[in-house]
Coordinates of N, CA and C in Angstrom, one line a residue:
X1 N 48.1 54.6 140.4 CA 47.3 55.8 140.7 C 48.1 57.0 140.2
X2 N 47.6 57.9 139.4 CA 48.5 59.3 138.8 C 48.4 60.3 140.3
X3 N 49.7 60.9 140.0 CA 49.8 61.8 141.2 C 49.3 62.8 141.0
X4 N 48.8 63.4 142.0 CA 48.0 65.0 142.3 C 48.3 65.9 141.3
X5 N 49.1 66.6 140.5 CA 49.1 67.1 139.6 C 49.4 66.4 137.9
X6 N 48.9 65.3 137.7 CA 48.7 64.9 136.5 C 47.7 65.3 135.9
X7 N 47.8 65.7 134.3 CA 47.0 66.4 134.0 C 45.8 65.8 133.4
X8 N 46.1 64.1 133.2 CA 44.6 63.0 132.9 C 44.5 62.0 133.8
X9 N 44.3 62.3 135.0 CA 43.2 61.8 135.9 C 42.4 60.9 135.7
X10 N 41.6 59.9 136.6 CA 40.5 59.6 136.0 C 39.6 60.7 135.1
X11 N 39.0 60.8 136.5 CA 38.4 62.3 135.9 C 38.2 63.1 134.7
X12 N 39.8 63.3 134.6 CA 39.8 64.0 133.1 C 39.6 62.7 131.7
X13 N 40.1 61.5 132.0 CA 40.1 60.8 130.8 C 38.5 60.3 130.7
X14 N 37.4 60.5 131.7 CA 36.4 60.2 131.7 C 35.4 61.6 130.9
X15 N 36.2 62.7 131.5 CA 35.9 63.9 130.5 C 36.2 63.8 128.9
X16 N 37.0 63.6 128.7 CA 37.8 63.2 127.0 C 36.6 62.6 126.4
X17 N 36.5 61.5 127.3 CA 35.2 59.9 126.8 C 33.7 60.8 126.4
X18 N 33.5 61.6 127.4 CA 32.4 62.4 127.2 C 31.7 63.0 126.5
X19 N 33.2 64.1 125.9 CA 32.8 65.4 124.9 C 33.2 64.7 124.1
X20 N 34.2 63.7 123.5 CA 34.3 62.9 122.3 C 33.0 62.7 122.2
X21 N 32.1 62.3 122.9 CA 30.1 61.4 122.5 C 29.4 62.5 122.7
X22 N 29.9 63.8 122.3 CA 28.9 65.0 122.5 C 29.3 65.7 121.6
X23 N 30.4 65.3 120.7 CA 30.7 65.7 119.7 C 31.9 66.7 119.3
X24 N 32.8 67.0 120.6 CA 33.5 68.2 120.5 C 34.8 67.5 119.8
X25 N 35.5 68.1 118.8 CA 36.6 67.9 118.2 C 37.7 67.8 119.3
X26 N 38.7 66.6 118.5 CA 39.8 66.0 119.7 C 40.7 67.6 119.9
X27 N 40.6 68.4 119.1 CA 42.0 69.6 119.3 C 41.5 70.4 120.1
X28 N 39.6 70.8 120.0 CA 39.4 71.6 121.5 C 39.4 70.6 122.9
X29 N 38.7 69.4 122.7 CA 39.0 68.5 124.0 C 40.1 69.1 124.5
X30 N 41.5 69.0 123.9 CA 43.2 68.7 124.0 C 43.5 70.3 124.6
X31 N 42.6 71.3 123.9 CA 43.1 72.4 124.0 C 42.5 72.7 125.5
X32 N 41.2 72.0 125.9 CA 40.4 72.6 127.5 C 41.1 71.9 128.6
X33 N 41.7 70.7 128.2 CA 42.1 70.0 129.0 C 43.8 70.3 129.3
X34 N 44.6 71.3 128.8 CA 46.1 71.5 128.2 C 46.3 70.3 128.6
X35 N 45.9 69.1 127.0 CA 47.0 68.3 127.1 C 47.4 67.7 125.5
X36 N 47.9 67.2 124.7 CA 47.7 67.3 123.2 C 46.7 66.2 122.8
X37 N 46.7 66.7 121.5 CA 45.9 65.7 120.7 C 46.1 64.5 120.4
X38 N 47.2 64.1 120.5 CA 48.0 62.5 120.4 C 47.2 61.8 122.0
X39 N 47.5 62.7 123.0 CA 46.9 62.7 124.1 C 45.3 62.1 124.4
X40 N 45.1 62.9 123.7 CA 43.3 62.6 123.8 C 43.2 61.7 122.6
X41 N 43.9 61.4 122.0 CA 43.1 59.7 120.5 C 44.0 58.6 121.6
X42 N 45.2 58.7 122.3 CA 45.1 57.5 123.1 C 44.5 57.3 124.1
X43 N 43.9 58.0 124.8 CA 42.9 58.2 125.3 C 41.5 57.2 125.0
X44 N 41.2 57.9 123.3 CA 39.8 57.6 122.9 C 39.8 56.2 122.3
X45 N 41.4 55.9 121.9 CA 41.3 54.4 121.6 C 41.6 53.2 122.2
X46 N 42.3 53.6 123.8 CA 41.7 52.8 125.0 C 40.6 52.4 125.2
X47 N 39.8 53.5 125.3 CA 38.1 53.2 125.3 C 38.1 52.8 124.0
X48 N 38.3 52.9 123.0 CA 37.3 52.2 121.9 C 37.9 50.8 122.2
X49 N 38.9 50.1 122.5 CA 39.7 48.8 122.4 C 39.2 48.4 123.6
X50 N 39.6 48.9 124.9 CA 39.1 47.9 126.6 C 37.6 48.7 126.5
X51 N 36.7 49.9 126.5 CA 36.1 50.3 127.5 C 36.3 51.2 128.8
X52 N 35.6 51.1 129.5 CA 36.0 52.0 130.3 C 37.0 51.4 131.6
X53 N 37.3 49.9 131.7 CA 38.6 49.6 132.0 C 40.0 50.0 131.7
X54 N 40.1 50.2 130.3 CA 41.0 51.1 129.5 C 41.5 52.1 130.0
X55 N 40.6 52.8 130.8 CA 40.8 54.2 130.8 C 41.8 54.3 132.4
X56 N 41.9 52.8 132.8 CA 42.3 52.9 134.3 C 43.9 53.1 134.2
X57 N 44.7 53.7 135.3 CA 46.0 53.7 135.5 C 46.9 52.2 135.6
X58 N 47.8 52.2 134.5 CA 48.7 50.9 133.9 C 50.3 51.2 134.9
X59 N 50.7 50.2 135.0 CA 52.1 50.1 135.3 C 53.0 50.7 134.5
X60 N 54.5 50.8 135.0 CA 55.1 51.3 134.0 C 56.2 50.6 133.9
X61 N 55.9 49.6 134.5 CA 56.9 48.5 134.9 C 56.8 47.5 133.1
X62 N 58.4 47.3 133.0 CA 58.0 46.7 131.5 C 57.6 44.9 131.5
X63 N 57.3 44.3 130.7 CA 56.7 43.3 130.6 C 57.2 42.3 130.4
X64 N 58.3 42.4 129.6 CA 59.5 41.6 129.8 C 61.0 41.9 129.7
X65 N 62.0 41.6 130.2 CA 63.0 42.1 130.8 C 63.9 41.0 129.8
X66 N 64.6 41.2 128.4 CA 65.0 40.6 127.6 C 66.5 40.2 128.1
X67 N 66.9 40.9 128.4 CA 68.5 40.6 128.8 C 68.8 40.5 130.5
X68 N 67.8 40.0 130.9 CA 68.4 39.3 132.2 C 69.0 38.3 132.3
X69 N 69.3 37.7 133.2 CA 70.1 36.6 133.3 C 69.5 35.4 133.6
X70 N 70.1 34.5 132.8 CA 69.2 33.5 132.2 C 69.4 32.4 134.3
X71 N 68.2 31.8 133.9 CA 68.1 30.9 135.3 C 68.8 30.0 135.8
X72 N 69.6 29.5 134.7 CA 70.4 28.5 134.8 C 72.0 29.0 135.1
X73 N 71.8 30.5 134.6 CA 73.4 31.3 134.9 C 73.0 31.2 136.2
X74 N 71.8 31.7 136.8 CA 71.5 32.1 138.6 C 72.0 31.0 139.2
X75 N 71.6 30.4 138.8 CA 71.5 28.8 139.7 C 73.4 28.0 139.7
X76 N 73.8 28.5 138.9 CA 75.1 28.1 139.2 C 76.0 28.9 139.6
X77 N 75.8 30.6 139.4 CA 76.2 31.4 140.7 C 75.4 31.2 142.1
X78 N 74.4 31.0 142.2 CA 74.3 30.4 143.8 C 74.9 28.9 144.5
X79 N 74.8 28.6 143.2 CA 75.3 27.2 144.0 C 77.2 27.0 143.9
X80 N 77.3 28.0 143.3 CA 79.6 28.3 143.7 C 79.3 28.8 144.8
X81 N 78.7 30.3 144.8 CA 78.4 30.9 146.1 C 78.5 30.2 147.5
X82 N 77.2 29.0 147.7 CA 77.2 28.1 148.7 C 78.5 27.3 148.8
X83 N 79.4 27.1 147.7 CA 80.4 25.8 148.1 C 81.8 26.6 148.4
X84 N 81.7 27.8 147.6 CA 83.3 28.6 147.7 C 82.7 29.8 148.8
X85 N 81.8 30.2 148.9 CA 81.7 30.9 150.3 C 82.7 32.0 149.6
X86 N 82.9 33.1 148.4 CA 83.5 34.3 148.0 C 82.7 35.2 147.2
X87 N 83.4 36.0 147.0 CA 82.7 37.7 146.8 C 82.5 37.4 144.9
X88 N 81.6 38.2 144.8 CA 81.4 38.5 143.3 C 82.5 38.4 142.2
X89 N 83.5 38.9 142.8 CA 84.8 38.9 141.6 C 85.3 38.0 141.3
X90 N 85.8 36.8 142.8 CA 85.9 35.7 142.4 C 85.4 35.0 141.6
X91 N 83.7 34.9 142.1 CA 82.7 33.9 141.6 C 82.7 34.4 140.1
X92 N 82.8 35.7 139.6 CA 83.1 35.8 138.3 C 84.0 35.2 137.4
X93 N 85.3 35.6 138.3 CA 86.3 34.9 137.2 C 86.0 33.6 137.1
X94 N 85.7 32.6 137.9 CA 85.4 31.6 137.8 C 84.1 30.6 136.7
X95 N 83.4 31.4 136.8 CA 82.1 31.7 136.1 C 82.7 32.3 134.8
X96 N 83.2 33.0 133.9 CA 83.4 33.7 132.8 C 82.1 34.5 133.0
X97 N 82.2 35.7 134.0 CA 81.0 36.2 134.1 C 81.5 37.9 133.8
X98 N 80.9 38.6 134.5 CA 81.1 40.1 135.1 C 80.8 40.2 136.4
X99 N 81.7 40.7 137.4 CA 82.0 41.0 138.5 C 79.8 41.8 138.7
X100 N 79.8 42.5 138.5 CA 78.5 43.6 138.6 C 77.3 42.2 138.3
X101 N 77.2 41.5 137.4 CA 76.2 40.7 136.8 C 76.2 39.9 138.0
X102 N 77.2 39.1 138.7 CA 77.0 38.0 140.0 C 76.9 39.1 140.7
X103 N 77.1 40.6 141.2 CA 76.5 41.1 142.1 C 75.1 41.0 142.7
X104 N 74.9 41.5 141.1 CA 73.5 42.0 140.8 C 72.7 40.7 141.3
X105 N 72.9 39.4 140.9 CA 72.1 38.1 141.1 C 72.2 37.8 142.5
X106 N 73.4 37.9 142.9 CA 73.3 37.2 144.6 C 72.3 38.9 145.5
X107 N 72.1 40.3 144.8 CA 71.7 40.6 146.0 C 70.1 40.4 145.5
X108 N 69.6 40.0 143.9 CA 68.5 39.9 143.9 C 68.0 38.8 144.5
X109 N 68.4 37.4 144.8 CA 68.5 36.1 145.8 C 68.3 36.5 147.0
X110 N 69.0 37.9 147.9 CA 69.1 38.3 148.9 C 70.0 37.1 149.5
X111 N 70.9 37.1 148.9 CA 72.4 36.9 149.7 C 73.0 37.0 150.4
X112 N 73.1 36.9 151.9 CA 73.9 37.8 152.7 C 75.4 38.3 152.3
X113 N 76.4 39.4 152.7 CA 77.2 40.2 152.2 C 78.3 38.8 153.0
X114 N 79.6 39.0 152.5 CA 80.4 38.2 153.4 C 80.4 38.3 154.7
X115 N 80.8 39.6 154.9 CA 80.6 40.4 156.3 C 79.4 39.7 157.4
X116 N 78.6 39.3 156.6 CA 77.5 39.3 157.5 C 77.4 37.5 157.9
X117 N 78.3 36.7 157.3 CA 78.0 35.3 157.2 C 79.0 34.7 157.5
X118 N 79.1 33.5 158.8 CA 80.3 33.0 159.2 C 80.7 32.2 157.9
X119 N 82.3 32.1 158.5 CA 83.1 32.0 157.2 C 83.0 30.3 157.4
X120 N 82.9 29.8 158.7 CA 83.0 27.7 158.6 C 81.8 27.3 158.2
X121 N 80.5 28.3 158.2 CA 79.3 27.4 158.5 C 78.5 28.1 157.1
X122 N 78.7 29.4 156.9 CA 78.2 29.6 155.9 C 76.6 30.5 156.2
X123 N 76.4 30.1 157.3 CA 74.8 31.0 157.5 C 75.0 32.2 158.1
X124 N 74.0 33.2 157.9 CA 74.1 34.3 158.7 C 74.2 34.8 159.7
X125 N 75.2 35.5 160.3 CA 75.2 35.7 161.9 C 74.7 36.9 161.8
X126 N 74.8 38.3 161.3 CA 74.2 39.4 161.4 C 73.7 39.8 160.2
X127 N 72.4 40.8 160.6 CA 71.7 41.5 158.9 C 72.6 43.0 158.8
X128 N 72.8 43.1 158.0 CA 73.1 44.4 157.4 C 72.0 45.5 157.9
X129 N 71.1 45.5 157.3 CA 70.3 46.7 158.0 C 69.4 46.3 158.9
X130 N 68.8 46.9 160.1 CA 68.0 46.6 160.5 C 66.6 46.6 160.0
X131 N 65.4 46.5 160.9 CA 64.3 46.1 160.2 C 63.7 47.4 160.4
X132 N 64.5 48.4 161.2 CA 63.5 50.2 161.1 C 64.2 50.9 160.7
X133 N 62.7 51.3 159.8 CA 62.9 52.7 158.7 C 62.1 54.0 159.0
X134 N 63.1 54.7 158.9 CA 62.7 56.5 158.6 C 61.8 56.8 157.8
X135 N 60.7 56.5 158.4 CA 59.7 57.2 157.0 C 58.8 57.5 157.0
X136 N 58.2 58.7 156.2 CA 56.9 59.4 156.9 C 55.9 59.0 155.4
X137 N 54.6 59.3 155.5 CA 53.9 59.0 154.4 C 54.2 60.2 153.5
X138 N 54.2 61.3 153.6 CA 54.8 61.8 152.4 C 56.3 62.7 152.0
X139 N 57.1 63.3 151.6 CA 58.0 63.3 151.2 C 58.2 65.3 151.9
X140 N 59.1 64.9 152.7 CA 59.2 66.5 153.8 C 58.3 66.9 155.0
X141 N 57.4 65.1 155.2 CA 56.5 65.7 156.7 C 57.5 66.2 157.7
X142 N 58.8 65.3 158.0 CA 59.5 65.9 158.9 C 60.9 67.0 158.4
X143 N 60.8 68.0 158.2 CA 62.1 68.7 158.1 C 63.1 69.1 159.3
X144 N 64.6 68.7 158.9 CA 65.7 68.7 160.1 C 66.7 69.8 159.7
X145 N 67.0 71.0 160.0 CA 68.0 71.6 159.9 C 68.7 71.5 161.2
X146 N 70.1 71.5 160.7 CA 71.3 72.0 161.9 C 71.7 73.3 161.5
X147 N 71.5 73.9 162.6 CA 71.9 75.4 162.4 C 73.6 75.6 163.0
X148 N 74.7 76.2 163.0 CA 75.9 76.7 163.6 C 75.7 78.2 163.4
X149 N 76.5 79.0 165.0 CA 76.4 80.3 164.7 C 78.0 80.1 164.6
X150 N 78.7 81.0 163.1 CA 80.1 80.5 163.2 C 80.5 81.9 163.6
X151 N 79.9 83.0 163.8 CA 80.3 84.4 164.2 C 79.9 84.8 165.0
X152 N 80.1 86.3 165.8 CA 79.7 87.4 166.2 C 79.2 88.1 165.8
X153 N 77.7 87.8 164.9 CA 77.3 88.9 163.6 C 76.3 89.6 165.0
X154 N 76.6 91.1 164.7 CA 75.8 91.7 165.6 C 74.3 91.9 164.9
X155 N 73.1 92.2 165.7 CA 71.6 92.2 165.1 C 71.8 93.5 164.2
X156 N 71.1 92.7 163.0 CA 70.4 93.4 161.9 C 71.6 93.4 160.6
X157 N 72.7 92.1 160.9 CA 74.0 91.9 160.0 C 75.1 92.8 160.5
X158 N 76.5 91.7 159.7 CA 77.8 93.0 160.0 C 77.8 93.7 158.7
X159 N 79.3 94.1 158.8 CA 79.7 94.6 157.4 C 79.8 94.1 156.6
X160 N 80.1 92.7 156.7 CA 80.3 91.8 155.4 C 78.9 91.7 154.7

């Protein structure tokens, strides 16, 4: 979904689809709509290629992720993980890895942290964070200031 001030909206990309079929040239489209001309032909060749599915809001999430770590690296950092019961750096050296790259895999696995997992048994005794979160639906519903008075300023300011 495009946020509140994006400038092609449904709305608007359904406007573009419009005056394109009413005949208005893509540079005034681009110019009523302030958005450019490049703007409005991808736009118009969404619709000409999907239709008016085309026109809907896409991810931006990429499609494929070329340099991740291959499944079979995963699978043998979790399974040292399980037998040596140690931290990233180890499991690295041991691995011919990067310290950050076995991070990166055991917290995407959701790994518990050492800290958090007996050291004879291996399973979890505590979570790291709890399960409540701070959060409002949009971004500044609740505002917190701490105020300190560090002076004597008499009313209406001092000399400083």
């Amino acid at each position: 979904m495009s946020h509140r001030n994006a400038r092609t909206t449904m709305h608007a990309r359904r406007l573009i689809i419009e005056r394109r079929h009413a005949g208005w040239p893509a540079a005034r489209i681009a110019e009523q709509l302030g958005i450019s001309r490049a703007t409005v032909h991808k736009w118009l060749r969404r619709f000409r290629e999907e239709g008016w599915a085309g026109l809907a809001d896409r991810s931006s999430r990429p499609h494929s992720t070329p340099t991740r770590t291959p499944a079979h690296v995963e699978a043998r950092i979790l399974a040292l993980r399980d037998t040596a019961r140690r931290g990233p750096v180890y499991l690295a050296g041991q691995l011919g890895l990067v310290a950050s790259t076995v991070g990166r895999v055991l917290r995407r696995h959701h790994v518990a942290p050492l800290a958090a997992i007996d050291p004879i048994t291996g399973q979890p005794v505590r979570r790291r964070y709890s399960g409540i979160r701070y959060e409002h639906r949009a971004p500044g519903d609740l505002l917190h200031i701490d105020v300190k008075k560090l002076g004597r300023v008499p009313d209406g300011g001092g000399w400083r």
